[in-house]
Amino acid sequence: MSKKSDLASLMWTEKYRPKRLEDIVNQSDIIKGITNLVRSPDIPHMLFSGPAGVGKTTAALCIAMEILGDEWRKNTLELNASDERGIKMVRERVKEFAASVKLATDKDFDKPKIIILDEADEMTSEAQTALRRIIEDSARTTRFIIICNYLSQIIEPIQSRCVVFRFTRLPKADVIEHLKMIAAKEKVKADEKALEQIYDSTGGDLRHSINVMQAAAGMGAVNAANVNAAIGLSGRSKVGDILKLALAGKFNEARIKLLELTQVYGMSETDFLKYANQEAYDMKLENPGEFAALMAEYDYRLASGAHPEIQLAALLAQLGRLKKN
Amino acid sequence: MPPALMWSEVYRPKRVEQMVGNEDVRLAVLKWLQKWVSGTKPLLLLGPPGVGKTTLVHAIATQFGFDLVEMNASDTRNRDSLQARLAPVMNNVSLFGTKSLLFLDEVDGISGREDTGGLDLLIDMMKEPTVPVIMAANVKSAKIKELAKACKTVEFAPVPPRLLLMFLEHVLASEGEKLGPGDKVALVNNCRGDIRNLLNSAQSRAAGYATVSNADVAEIEIQDAINGYFSATSKEKAVQLLARADASFPDPRYQGMDPESRRKDMIAALFSTIVSSQAGDTLADMLDVLSKADVVVGRVGRRRQWSLLRYVSPMLAHGLYDKSRGKEIRYSQYSMPWPVMGPVFARSQTVRKLASFIGPATHVSKRTCSWLVLPYLVREMINEKVDPAEFALANFDDESVGESLVKEIERAKGAKK
């Protein structure tokens, strides 16, 4: 097998994913806190909140490796709530894993099992309620690391059972320094301006930043033009296209692209609104106030309505009208 | 003038022997009650709407002096609320010194998602009931299969036309109303054995709400109703057509949607119809009407506030009327023509499959994988000339992943050119 056939060495995000807590970029206060807890005799459940690409999942994986050693995979269950939301997932997978018993002869007999539950804010509150019971019932053998973007979407009883760590957006200097480190190891040239451009367009999401840099490098060099093209590869770049089409009154074209975004790229309708708002900010609209009011109205309708597709289509039609006024 | 009472309520039988049809079933239920001792299996009444399941239980309770404790789909029936409501009854605490009879209506409407743990608790409690328990459902759906195992089941049949006609004659005579013989036969045939439906239709007919033709009482295919609505020359007629469509207002977030229920989803059908037509300048207005009606449907779904449903049809019928005149709007089942939709759909299958392998391997959700990881991975495979088949086997031990990767790689190469 050639080395490039291995996913973990092909993608720089995996190749340079930290394996030890102290290697995680920035977040030093949090890491100090976590390290102390992990080395204490009684490890608590933990809850990580914060934006995408700042090291939450990586920190959780590092904890599993730290506690469980080489055989961490065997006793770690990684779940992503956005893949399997609802009660069934919690009941069946978590319960089964938490309930399986280790033999006294196993060398890791005295070590806990770890469940990493990513994107937990995607779970319905009913599923979270069920999870709460499972956390309690399995506390003797299992530790949970629950990860979310928005702490407010996690029900109180779960928050109160965990030690909460709030991860923050990574500062520009840290991301750029990390990108430079990777560029040096991979022997690619990256100019400072292009790296800044990467940071600005990914909003400090390190995963996305590394992907963009790698794609740009593959086009020859990490420069402004290639970074632009590399950013265009992600599904997120389609949001701006859709917004522009809708504002120009090209309803049908916008709708086809939106369908592609939600169906092929799997972007949720809520995420679409979030990114559309950011894109609009960069586009410097003539009437940002009206735009914001419209977005707020449809954000509400999307959350309360029964058919997300209809709500977003109605929004696209309204955007076409915004321009004409 | 006081509002007219609904015939279906006025003529709801108060005693078991006054009921129409399903005699053997009524007898079986009475026998079950006679022989009831603590621990007897609960009774599950299965049958289509309007055949008298609820009426029978109410009549029994009144006739035999039971204190009826009733829960139906409008109550939230999650574990906690069921427990709170049922525990006192099951513990045989008599409320007013009388015996209790527990009636759980519409058990097939207990939602796995909203009513967390409700079914499990029910199954548990029904093992050793300390009071007589009767449940009712329309069909023995997969959801309530387990529950049905713990019960004695009796099945109601639709009431036969002969009995329906007799009952209708009785009601008409009592009300001093007259209908033509053709009308009466049409009403009976159209109600499909549902007495409540029969009386409601007969009452609206007698009150002159409907015009004379037989077709008016029947529900209209959604396609014809929508086409009729958009081409109707009077608002009255248009509103009526939409109201009579064989359609519903489901919330796809909370109920399983088979192709048939998707087709009968009125808001979705109006949406696909409107976006497929050349609506031009009023498109945004019409979609706004749909959007607002959809919010109401969403509230019904989330809060089970069924009563809100009555506003949806008028919101749509009146809201869309002026905006849709002279637009040549024709029914369309799909919101996007197949030549556009097909490739998107096919690609979504490919990407979903890839994401289900690559997502876990890169510690992200399938969603994030689809828009943030996969596009870059594909680009890297092209750059490094990685063989998709070898890559698939090495990382996932699955050949079909390689085939999907080839498709995405070819596509990316095409897009680059």
XYZ file of C-alpha atoms in Angstrom:
742
model
C 0.000 0.000 0.000
C 1.378 3.349 -0.960
C 1.445 5.873 1.812
C -1.006 8.150 0.040
C -3.667 5.462 0.120
C -3.877 5.929 3.855
C -6.537 8.487 4.734
C -4.648 9.508 7.863
C -1.534 10.483 5.936
C -3.266 11.808 2.833
C -5.255 14.486 4.624
C -3.209 16.978 6.583
C -6.056 17.513 9.026
C -5.620 13.912 10.159
C -1.860 13.747 9.749
C -1.341 16.766 12.006
C -4.181 16.148 14.426
C -2.617 16.460 17.900
C -2.296 13.211 19.837
C -1.541 14.787 23.185
C -3.472 17.452 25.037
C -0.466 19.764 25.310
C -0.144 19.882 21.508
C -3.560 21.416 20.961
C -3.433 24.903 19.457
C -4.171 27.703 21.920
C -6.937 27.029 24.509
C -4.157 26.707 27.115
C -6.350 27.474 30.135
C -8.859 24.858 29.111
C -6.191 22.286 28.384
C -4.606 22.887 31.786
C -7.966 22.350 33.438
C -8.699 19.215 31.467
C -5.227 17.778 32.092
C -5.642 18.189 35.832
C -9.018 16.465 35.764
C -7.840 13.605 33.605
C -5.009 12.853 35.997
C -7.212 13.006 39.085
C -8.446 9.717 40.549
C -12.095 10.444 39.861
C -12.596 11.694 36.335
C -15.869 13.586 35.850
C -18.091 13.756 32.790
C -17.143 16.678 30.591
C -19.013 19.006 28.297
C -17.171 20.974 25.600
C -18.835 23.857 23.833
C -17.499 26.175 21.159
C -17.350 26.944 17.451
C -16.290 24.440 14.778
C -12.641 23.620 14.210
C -11.157 24.823 17.489
C -10.120 21.449 18.913
C -13.103 20.091 20.867
C -13.181 16.652 19.260
C -9.403 16.491 19.167
C -9.263 17.243 22.889
C -11.779 14.473 23.539
C -9.727 11.992 21.507
C -6.558 13.052 23.359
C -8.321 12.432 26.660
C -9.307 8.928 25.557
C -5.717 8.185 24.523
C -4.356 9.639 27.741
C -6.655 7.623 29.986
C -6.880 4.385 28.044
C -3.454 4.224 26.409
C -2.772 2.231 23.250
C -6.024 0.305 23.367
C -8.154 3.433 23.559
C -10.196 2.565 20.503
C -11.518 -0.588 22.086
C -13.062 1.228 25.002
C -14.078 4.453 23.327
C -17.379 4.966 21.552
C -17.514 7.890 19.166
C -20.977 9.011 18.199
C -22.176 11.934 16.196
C -25.629 13.058 17.178
C -26.216 14.816 13.898
C -25.951 11.423 12.144
C -28.338 9.604 14.403
C -30.449 12.016 16.342
C -33.349 10.960 18.457
C -34.025 8.583 21.259
C -33.276 5.362 19.462
C -29.627 6.183 18.991
C -29.152 7.128 22.619
C -31.028 4.135 23.934
C -29.482 1.484 21.777
C -25.923 2.447 21.041
C -24.988 4.289 24.192
C -26.796 1.930 26.485
C -25.336 -1.151 24.901
C -21.806 0.187 25.014
C -22.139 1.525 28.545
C -23.633 -1.722 29.792
C -21.107 -4.173 28.354
C -18.973 -5.568 31.124
C -15.235 -5.967 31.221
C -13.593 -9.119 32.493
C -11.552 -8.953 35.659
C -8.674 -10.454 33.703
C -8.621 -7.580 31.188
C -5.643 -5.408 31.814
C -7.723 -2.262 31.516
C -10.290 -3.604 33.975
C -9.977 -0.661 36.316
C -10.220 1.940 33.573
C -13.465 3.641 32.599
C -15.073 3.421 29.196
C -15.371 6.674 27.317
C -18.229 7.844 25.193
C -17.600 10.858 22.988
C -20.896 12.307 21.889
C -20.271 14.932 19.239
C -22.735 17.612 18.071
C -24.980 16.823 21.003
C -26.901 20.054 20.467
C -28.424 18.360 17.425
C -30.317 16.007 19.726
C -33.955 16.613 20.501
C -34.606 17.540 24.103
C -36.406 14.207 24.535
C -33.287 12.354 23.463
C -31.230 14.487 25.825
C -33.586 13.604 28.654
C -33.093 9.929 27.897
C -29.346 10.511 27.761
C -29.403 12.070 31.192
C -30.717 8.846 32.702
C -28.150 6.788 30.866
C -25.368 9.039 32.132
C -26.549 8.411 35.679
C -27.116 4.699 35.278
C -23.729 4.039 33.752
C -21.661 6.400 35.912
C -19.904 3.487 37.623
C -18.193 2.324 34.442
C -18.437 5.083 31.871
C -17.366 8.679 31.368
C -19.074 10.922 28.863
C -17.463 13.695 26.879
C -20.283 15.653 25.338
C -19.488 18.130 22.579
C -21.669 20.907 21.234
C -21.543 24.236 19.426
C -24.111 25.953 21.577
C -24.280 25.296 25.286
C -27.764 26.809 25.398
C -29.073 23.908 23.318
C -28.061 21.388 25.957
C -30.663 20.762 28.650
C -29.803 21.972 32.161
C -29.759 18.545 33.826
C -26.984 17.403 31.486
C -24.997 20.598 31.965
C -25.178 20.186 35.716
C -23.805 16.640 35.533
C -20.705 17.653 33.598
C -17.701 19.875 34.033
C -18.192 22.482 31.334
C -15.335 23.797 29.191
C -16.007 26.657 26.810
C -13.663 26.589 23.834
C -13.213 29.899 22.067
C -12.505 30.986 18.513
C -8.793 30.652 17.743
C -6.830 33.895 17.387
C -5.477 34.710 13.949
C -1.847 34.561 15.009
C -2.200 31.040 16.402
C -3.919 29.647 13.338
C -1.350 31.206 11.015
C 1.511 29.917 13.123
C 0.041 26.409 13.014
C -0.476 26.600 9.245
C 3.143 27.731 8.837
C 4.322 24.789 10.900
C 2.457 22.365 8.635
C 3.633 24.180 5.482
C 7.250 23.901 6.647
C 6.918 20.172 7.329
C 5.249 19.601 3.973
C 7.825 21.819 2.264
C 5.265 24.124 0.642
C 5.609 27.862 0.258
C 2.856 29.888 1.839
C 2.785 33.650 1.727
C 1.595 35.518 4.771
C -1.195 37.367 2.955
C -2.679 34.108 1.651
C -2.661 32.622 5.137
C -4.481 35.654 6.483
C -6.981 35.268 3.691
C -7.528 31.651 4.720
C -8.184 32.673 8.298
C -10.624 35.403 7.299
C -12.659 33.186 5.013
C -12.860 30.195 7.345
C -13.590 32.254 10.440
C -10.764 30.596 12.324
C -11.999 27.041 11.738
C -8.689 25.179 11.841
C -9.983 22.077 10.064
C -11.265 24.143 7.189
C -8.116 26.283 7.157
C -5.831 23.282 6.858
C -7.991 21.785 4.097
C -7.907 25.037 2.137
C -4.150 25.337 2.511
C -3.617 21.754 1.376
C -5.850 22.199 -1.675
C -4.112 25.473 -2.584
C -0.743 23.807 -2.200
C -1.911 21.087 -4.562
C -2.632 23.759 -7.161
C 1.011 24.813 -7.085
C 1.393 27.371 -4.315
C -0.451 28.855 -1.378
C -1.194 32.251 -2.904
C -4.251 34.481 -3.131
C -5.638 33.044 -6.364
C -5.263 29.418 -5.312
C -6.661 30.069 -1.855
C -9.729 31.580 -3.480
C -10.177 28.549 -5.689
C -9.620 26.214 -2.755
C -12.256 27.968 -0.672
C -14.621 27.515 -3.601
C -14.376 23.746 -3.221
C -16.302 23.554 0.034
C -20.058 23.395 0.142
C -20.099 26.539 2.175
C -18.935 28.638 -0.774
C -22.207 27.730 -2.519
C -24.158 29.716 0.076
C -22.857 32.996 -1.309
C -23.760 31.953 -4.861
C -27.310 31.135 -3.830
C -27.662 34.431 -2.004
C -26.473 36.395 -5.021
C -28.866 34.576 -7.356
C -31.789 35.140 -5.005
C -31.001 38.838 -4.573
C -30.881 39.172 -8.352
C -34.386 37.730 -8.543
C -33.232 34.470 -10.130
C -35.519 32.405 -7.991
C -35.412 29.117 -9.889
C -31.654 29.047 -10.287
C -31.219 29.859 -6.613
C -33.606 27.086 -5.674
C -31.783 24.460 -7.749
C -28.477 25.385 -6.130
C -30.080 25.346 -2.707
C -31.455 21.889 -3.353
C -27.967 20.730 -4.252
C -26.590 22.291 -1.083
C -29.091 20.638 1.234
C -29.283 17.303 -0.580
C -25.735 16.698 -1.784
C -23.728 18.671 0.734
C -26.134 17.841 3.519
C -26.169 21.384 4.836
C -28.981 21.963 7.282
C -31.454 24.751 6.612
C -30.435 26.438 9.845
C -26.785 26.394 8.846
C -27.739 27.878 5.510
C -29.272 30.895 7.256
C -26.246 31.238 9.496
C -23.759 31.239 6.639
C -25.990 33.341 4.389
C -25.987 36.002 7.060
C -22.194 35.965 7.233
C -21.910 36.086 3.456
C -24.291 39.024 3.285
C -22.157 40.873 5.769
C -19.149 40.480 3.461
C -21.222 41.500 0.440
C -22.012 44.916 1.944
C -25.689 45.103 0.955
C -27.443 48.410 0.379
C -30.185 47.657 2.858
C -28.690 45.484 5.593
C -31.451 46.386 8.030
C -34.243 45.028 5.864
C -32.143 42.005 5.042
C -31.604 41.237 8.721
C -35.306 41.649 9.484
C -36.195 39.245 6.693
C -33.637 36.701 7.833
C -34.865 36.944 11.415
C -38.449 36.386 10.319
C -37.566 33.290 8.297
C -35.241 31.956 10.950
C -38.279 31.954 13.211
C -40.584 30.451 10.602
C -38.040 27.772 9.789
C -37.828 26.770 13.429
C -41.617 26.657 13.833
C -42.758 25.469 10.409
C -43.302 21.927 9.213
C -41.646 22.118 5.771
C -38.118 23.599 5.776
C -37.919 23.471 1.967
C -40.992 25.681 1.647
C -39.729 28.163 4.208
C -36.377 28.604 2.486
C -37.999 28.877 -0.951
C -40.298 31.588 0.398
C -37.233 33.386 1.764
C -35.455 33.208 -1.592
C -38.508 34.747 -3.275
C -38.610 37.541 -0.688
C -34.900 38.244 -1.203
C -35.570 38.834 -4.892
C -38.011 41.510 -3.897
C -35.609 43.148 -1.454
C -33.366 44.205 -4.302
C -36.112 45.863 -6.288
C -37.244 48.115 -3.464
C -79.373 32.189 16.575
C -77.368 29.741 18.684
C -74.812 27.709 16.774
C -76.282 24.506 15.400
C -75.371 21.431 17.391
C -73.548 18.794 15.433
C -75.782 15.864 14.613
C -72.903 13.516 15.206
C -72.920 14.681 18.836
C -76.693 15.027 19.304
C -77.312 11.520 17.989
C -74.333 9.879 19.636
C -75.937 6.852 21.356
C -75.996 7.057 25.143
C -76.624 3.343 25.632
C -74.882 0.315 24.188
C -78.066 -1.101 22.689
C -78.788 2.120 20.769
C -75.635 1.757 18.718
C -75.620 0.841 15.051
C -73.696 -2.109 13.663
C -70.952 -4.304 15.104
C -73.313 -6.174 17.403
C -70.977 -9.101 17.996
C -68.205 -6.713 18.971
C -70.419 -4.914 21.462
C -71.387 -8.234 22.957
C -67.774 -9.329 23.257
C -66.874 -6.117 25.052
C -69.726 -6.497 27.532
C -68.699 -10.106 28.245
C -65.114 -9.034 28.810
C -66.278 -6.442 31.305
C -68.565 -8.901 33.091
C -65.773 -11.378 33.600
C -63.229 -8.765 34.506
C -61.083 -9.424 37.569
C -57.891 -7.703 38.626
C -55.132 -8.772 36.242
C -57.400 -9.416 33.239
C -55.729 -8.392 29.994
C -56.751 -4.971 28.687
C -59.011 -4.717 25.684
C -57.841 -3.198 22.418
C -60.570 -1.941 20.098
C -59.381 -1.801 16.521
C -61.361 -0.191 13.762
C -61.675 2.621 11.233
C -62.811 6.086 12.365
C -66.464 6.704 13.089
C -67.631 3.151 13.769
C -68.322 3.761 17.456
C -65.235 2.793 19.443
C -65.294 5.875 21.638
C -69.082 5.917 21.804
C -69.155 2.325 23.037
C -66.734 3.006 25.866
C -68.583 6.132 26.942
C -71.907 4.281 26.886
C -70.509 1.428 28.967
C -69.104 3.807 31.536
C -72.417 5.644 31.947
C -74.565 2.508 31.922
C -72.494 0.523 34.387
C -71.481 3.399 36.630
C -67.765 3.536 35.956
C -65.686 6.579 36.632
C -64.159 7.052 33.162
C -60.564 8.169 33.043
C -59.730 9.052 29.464
C -56.624 10.061 27.599
C -56.388 10.667 23.884
C -53.970 12.008 21.314
C -54.447 15.575 22.435
C -52.801 14.799 25.756
C -49.074 14.553 25.822
C -48.399 10.978 26.614
C -44.779 10.773 27.480
C -43.593 8.626 30.296
C -43.892 11.212 33.032
C -47.309 12.536 32.143
C -48.720 9.039 31.682
C -47.300 7.969 34.987
C -48.723 11.012 36.749
C -52.127 10.471 35.250
C -52.377 6.701 35.392
C -50.628 5.777 38.601
C -53.478 6.959 40.877
C -55.997 5.082 38.732
C -53.969 1.916 38.558
C -53.378 2.037 42.289
C -57.109 1.713 42.580
C -57.615 5.023 44.283
C -61.238 5.580 43.428
C -61.886 9.198 42.654
C -65.490 9.505 43.723
C -66.099 6.258 45.473
C -66.966 4.606 42.162
C -65.051 2.056 40.115
C -62.657 3.399 37.518
C -62.502 2.458 33.854
C -59.399 3.558 32.041
C -59.806 4.474 28.386
C -56.781 5.246 26.207
C -58.060 6.497 22.890
C -55.960 6.746 19.735
C -53.058 4.718 21.120
C -51.653 4.435 17.608
C -51.125 8.181 17.845
C -48.617 7.919 20.666
C -45.504 9.298 19.101
C -42.208 7.616 19.663
C -40.519 10.940 19.430
C -42.732 13.338 21.347
C -44.149 10.915 23.836
C -40.858 9.600 25.107
C -41.090 6.233 26.753
C -44.871 6.394 26.784
C -45.429 3.113 24.980
C -42.880 1.245 27.053
C -44.512 2.419 30.227
C -47.954 1.456 28.937
C -46.806 -2.034 28.030
C -45.345 -2.319 31.481
C -48.448 -1.113 33.289
C -50.741 -3.282 31.202
C -49.170 -6.490 32.429
C -51.146 -6.506 35.668
C -53.947 -3.954 35.389
C -55.795 -3.249 38.616
C -58.722 -1.553 36.853
C -60.402 -2.404 33.543
C -58.442 -0.846 30.713
C -59.755 -0.308 27.194
C -57.637 1.070 24.394
C -58.631 2.111 20.900
C -56.696 2.451 17.667
C -57.419 2.690 13.967
C -54.925 0.124 12.805
C -52.535 -2.305 14.381
C -49.491 -0.344 13.274
C -45.944 -1.521 13.845
C -45.675 0.997 16.652
C -48.355 -0.604 18.780
C -47.625 -4.198 17.887
C -45.901 -4.838 21.194
C -48.723 -3.189 23.058
C -51.297 -5.250 21.162
C -49.593 -8.444 22.311
C -50.459 -7.577 25.898
C -54.134 -7.055 25.007
C -57.229 -8.918 23.940
C -58.086 -7.462 20.565
C -61.542 -6.998 19.076
C -62.037 -5.583 15.620
C -64.799 -3.249 14.509
C -66.011 -3.459 10.934
C -67.278 -0.512 8.900
C -71.029 -0.167 9.410
C -72.905 -1.699 6.436
C -74.815 0.661 4.076
C -78.226 -0.813 4.935
C -77.875 0.081 8.610
C -76.401 3.462 7.752
C -79.362 4.329 5.592
C -81.796 3.337 8.337
C -79.949 5.444 10.869
C -79.817 8.396 8.480
C -83.575 8.179 7.898
C -84.098 8.164 11.664
C -81.970 11.270 12.175
C -83.536 13.157 9.262
C -87.017 12.370 10.548
C -86.112 13.556 14.056
C -84.691 16.783 12.647
C -87.628 17.306 10.290
C -85.256 17.494 7.323
C -85.804 16.023 3.890
C -83.246 14.861 1.348
C -83.755 13.271 -2.060
C -83.219 9.495 -2.347
C -80.220 10.017 -4.655
C -78.617 12.316 -2.079
C -79.121 9.830 0.710
C -77.554 6.982 -1.259
C -74.642 9.218 -2.230
C -74.073 10.217 1.389
C -74.122 6.619 2.555
C -71.773 5.471 -0.188
C -69.343 8.279 0.358
C -68.962 7.861 4.113
C -67.308 4.427 3.807
C -68.980 3.095 6.918
C -68.029 6.094 9.059
C -71.151 7.219 10.937
C -69.669 10.467 12.161
C -68.738 11.405 8.628
C -72.209 10.442 7.408
C -73.974 12.684 9.910
C -71.617 15.612 9.348
C -72.113 15.435 5.595
C -75.860 15.006 5.922
C -76.077 18.007 8.218
C -74.122 20.288 5.903
C -76.201 19.062 2.977
C -79.429 19.706 4.813
C -78.221 23.172 5.805
C -77.652 23.950 2.140
C -73.894 24.405 2.432
C -73.349 22.216 -0.542
C -74.879 22.459 -3.988
C -77.054 19.774 -5.457
C -74.790 17.516 -7.436
C -73.781 14.204 -5.931
C -70.111 14.798 -6.575
C -70.074 17.589 -4.028
C -70.186 15.483 -0.924
C -67.395 13.251 -2.068
C -63.820 14.252 -1.482
C -62.020 15.408 -4.590
C -58.645 14.143 -5.722
C -56.036 16.657 -4.592
C -54.918 17.230 -8.151
C -58.450 18.110 -9.328
C -59.092 20.253 -6.274
C -55.949 22.292 -6.863
C -56.551 22.693 -10.585
C -60.158 23.631 -9.852
C -59.074 26.135 -7.230
C -56.679 27.981 -9.523
C -59.084 28.088 -12.458
C -62.320 28.774 -10.563
C -64.160 31.913 -11.574
C -65.614 32.715 -8.160
C -63.842 32.865 -4.838
C -66.658 30.972 -3.152
C -66.340 28.070 -5.513
C -62.551 28.061 -5.276
C -62.540 28.013 -1.471
C -65.034 25.184 -1.443
C -62.996 23.105 -3.871
C -59.871 23.382 -1.789
C -61.742 22.555 1.401
C -63.079 19.353 -0.135
C -59.777 18.022 -1.406
C -58.787 14.548 -0.307
C -55.766 15.990 1.465
C -54.275 16.616 4.874
C -51.857 18.894 6.685
C -49.176 16.603 8.076
C -45.973 17.667 9.773
C -43.250 15.562 8.139
C -40.992 16.152 11.133
C -43.216 14.105 13.399
C -44.880 11.534 11.226
C -43.635 8.950 8.805
C -44.404 10.002 5.255
C -45.078 7.313 2.701
C -45.404 8.409 -0.955
C -49.178 8.488 -0.638
C -49.247 10.787 2.396
C -46.620 12.962 0.746
C -48.857 13.263 -2.280
C -51.835 14.204 -0.138
C -49.897 16.833 1.828
C -51.838 19.966 0.826
C -49.172 22.543 1.656
C -46.481 20.568 -0.165
C -48.789 20.078 -3.166
C -49.620 23.780 -3.370
C -45.930 24.552 -3.072
C -44.846 22.255 -5.901
C -47.732 23.554 -8.008
C -46.889 27.214 -7.465
C -43.127 26.989 -7.937
C -43.586 24.926 -11.105
C -45.879 27.505 -12.685
C -45.049 30.883 -14.126
C -46.364 32.850 -11.172
C -44.183 35.863 -11.906
C -44.712 38.960 -9.806
C -46.949 37.396 -7.155
C -44.748 34.355 -6.525
C -43.239 35.845 -3.371
C -46.696 36.754 -2.055
C -48.054 33.276 -2.635
C -45.051 31.608 -1.031
C -45.481 33.941 1.914
C -49.036 32.647 2.351
C -47.761 29.057 2.273
C -44.965 29.898 4.675
C -47.358 31.370 7.244
C -49.775 28.456 6.941
C -46.832 26.089 7.331
C -45.909 27.733 10.625
C -49.396 26.933 11.920
C -49.059 23.325 10.743
C -45.704 23.204 12.523
C -47.323 24.324 15.762
C -49.936 21.620 15.451
C -47.152 19.086 14.976
C -45.079 20.278 17.875
C -47.747 21.084 20.429
C -50.431 18.686 19.233
C -52.802 21.588 19.167
C -55.197 20.007 16.705
C -57.691 22.834 16.968
C -55.312 25.132 15.092
C -55.753 23.033 11.959
C -59.108 24.642 11.246
C -57.360 27.900 10.327
C -55.005 26.416 7.774
C -57.400 25.756 4.929
C -59.000 29.239 5.017
C -55.562 30.851 5.327
C -54.525 29.121 2.128
C -57.768 29.356 0.181
C -58.393 33.046 0.862
C -54.759 34.083 0.996
C -53.841 32.668 -2.386
C -56.978 33.599 -4.307
C -56.336 37.158 -5.501
C -52.641 36.527 -6.067
C -53.241 33.556 -8.315
C -55.888 34.777 -10.773
C -55.007 34.741 -14.432
C -51.725 32.907 -13.867
C -52.370 29.573 -15.572
C -51.305 27.645 -12.507
C -51.522 23.878 -12.944
C -51.034 21.102 -10.434
C -47.566 19.608 -10.208
C -46.614 16.816 -7.858
C -42.904 17.616 -7.819
C -41.353 20.928 -6.944
C -38.537 20.407 -9.403
C -38.627 18.780 -12.855
C -37.034 15.340 -12.898
C -34.211 16.239 -15.343
C -33.005 18.709 -12.705
C -33.888 16.668 -9.652
C -32.612 13.305 -10.921
C -28.887 14.050 -11.059
C -29.000 15.888 -7.724
C -30.733 12.936 -6.166
C -28.288 10.440 -7.661
C -25.301 12.434 -6.478
C -26.741 12.838 -3.016
C -26.865 9.043 -2.727
C -23.204 8.781 -3.690
C -22.102 11.500 -1.295
C -24.198 10.147 1.550
C -22.615 6.761 1.143
C -19.095 8.182 1.115
C -19.814 10.380 4.116
C -21.019 7.400 6.116
C -17.534 5.899 5.799
C -15.307 8.961 5.703
C -17.169 10.948 8.369
C -16.436 8.566 11.250
C -12.855 8.100 10.044
C -12.237 11.836 10.202
C -14.249 12.363 13.400
C -16.964 14.524 11.859
C -20.662 14.090 11.164
C -21.832 12.898 7.762
C -23.096 16.392 7.155
C -19.824 18.129 7.906
C -18.015 15.440 5.965
C -20.154 16.127 2.884
C -19.429 19.816 2.615
C -16.133 20.274 4.409
C -14.080 17.084 4.195
C -15.095 15.134 1.111
C -14.547 17.918 -1.481
C -10.976 18.381 -0.221
C -10.312 14.671 0.022
C -11.421 14.187 -3.585
C -9.187 17.065 -4.678
C -6.238 15.521 -2.834
C -6.847 12.117 -4.390
C -6.712 13.748 -7.817
C -3.553 15.682 -6.962
C -1.739 12.703 -5.524
C -3.133 10.324 -8.157
C -4.468 7.990 -5.487
C -6.164 4.897 -6.830
C -9.768 4.979 -5.542
C -10.138 1.206 -5.394
C -6.925 0.780 -3.433
C -7.851 3.683 -1.162
C -11.280 2.211 -0.457
C -9.893 -1.194 0.394
C -7.058 0.141 2.501
C -9.174 2.429 4.653
C -12.624 0.887 4.696
C -12.207 -2.630 3.378
C -15.139 -1.953 1.057
C -15.042 -2.018 -2.722
C -18.255 -0.106 -3.304
C -16.720 2.949 -1.615
C -14.179 2.938 -4.430
C -16.920 3.038 -7.054
C -18.546 6.010 -5.362
C -15.183 7.743 -5.121
C -14.627 7.278 -8.841
C -17.909 9.063 -9.523
C -17.003 12.038 -7.355
C -13.486 12.204 -8.775
C -14.785 12.206 -12.352
C -17.252 14.894 -11.446
C -14.598 17.078 -9.824
C -12.333 16.700 -12.850
C -15.204 17.738 -15.106
C -15.986 20.773 -12.944
C -12.347 21.849 -13.057
C -12.368 21.952 -16.840
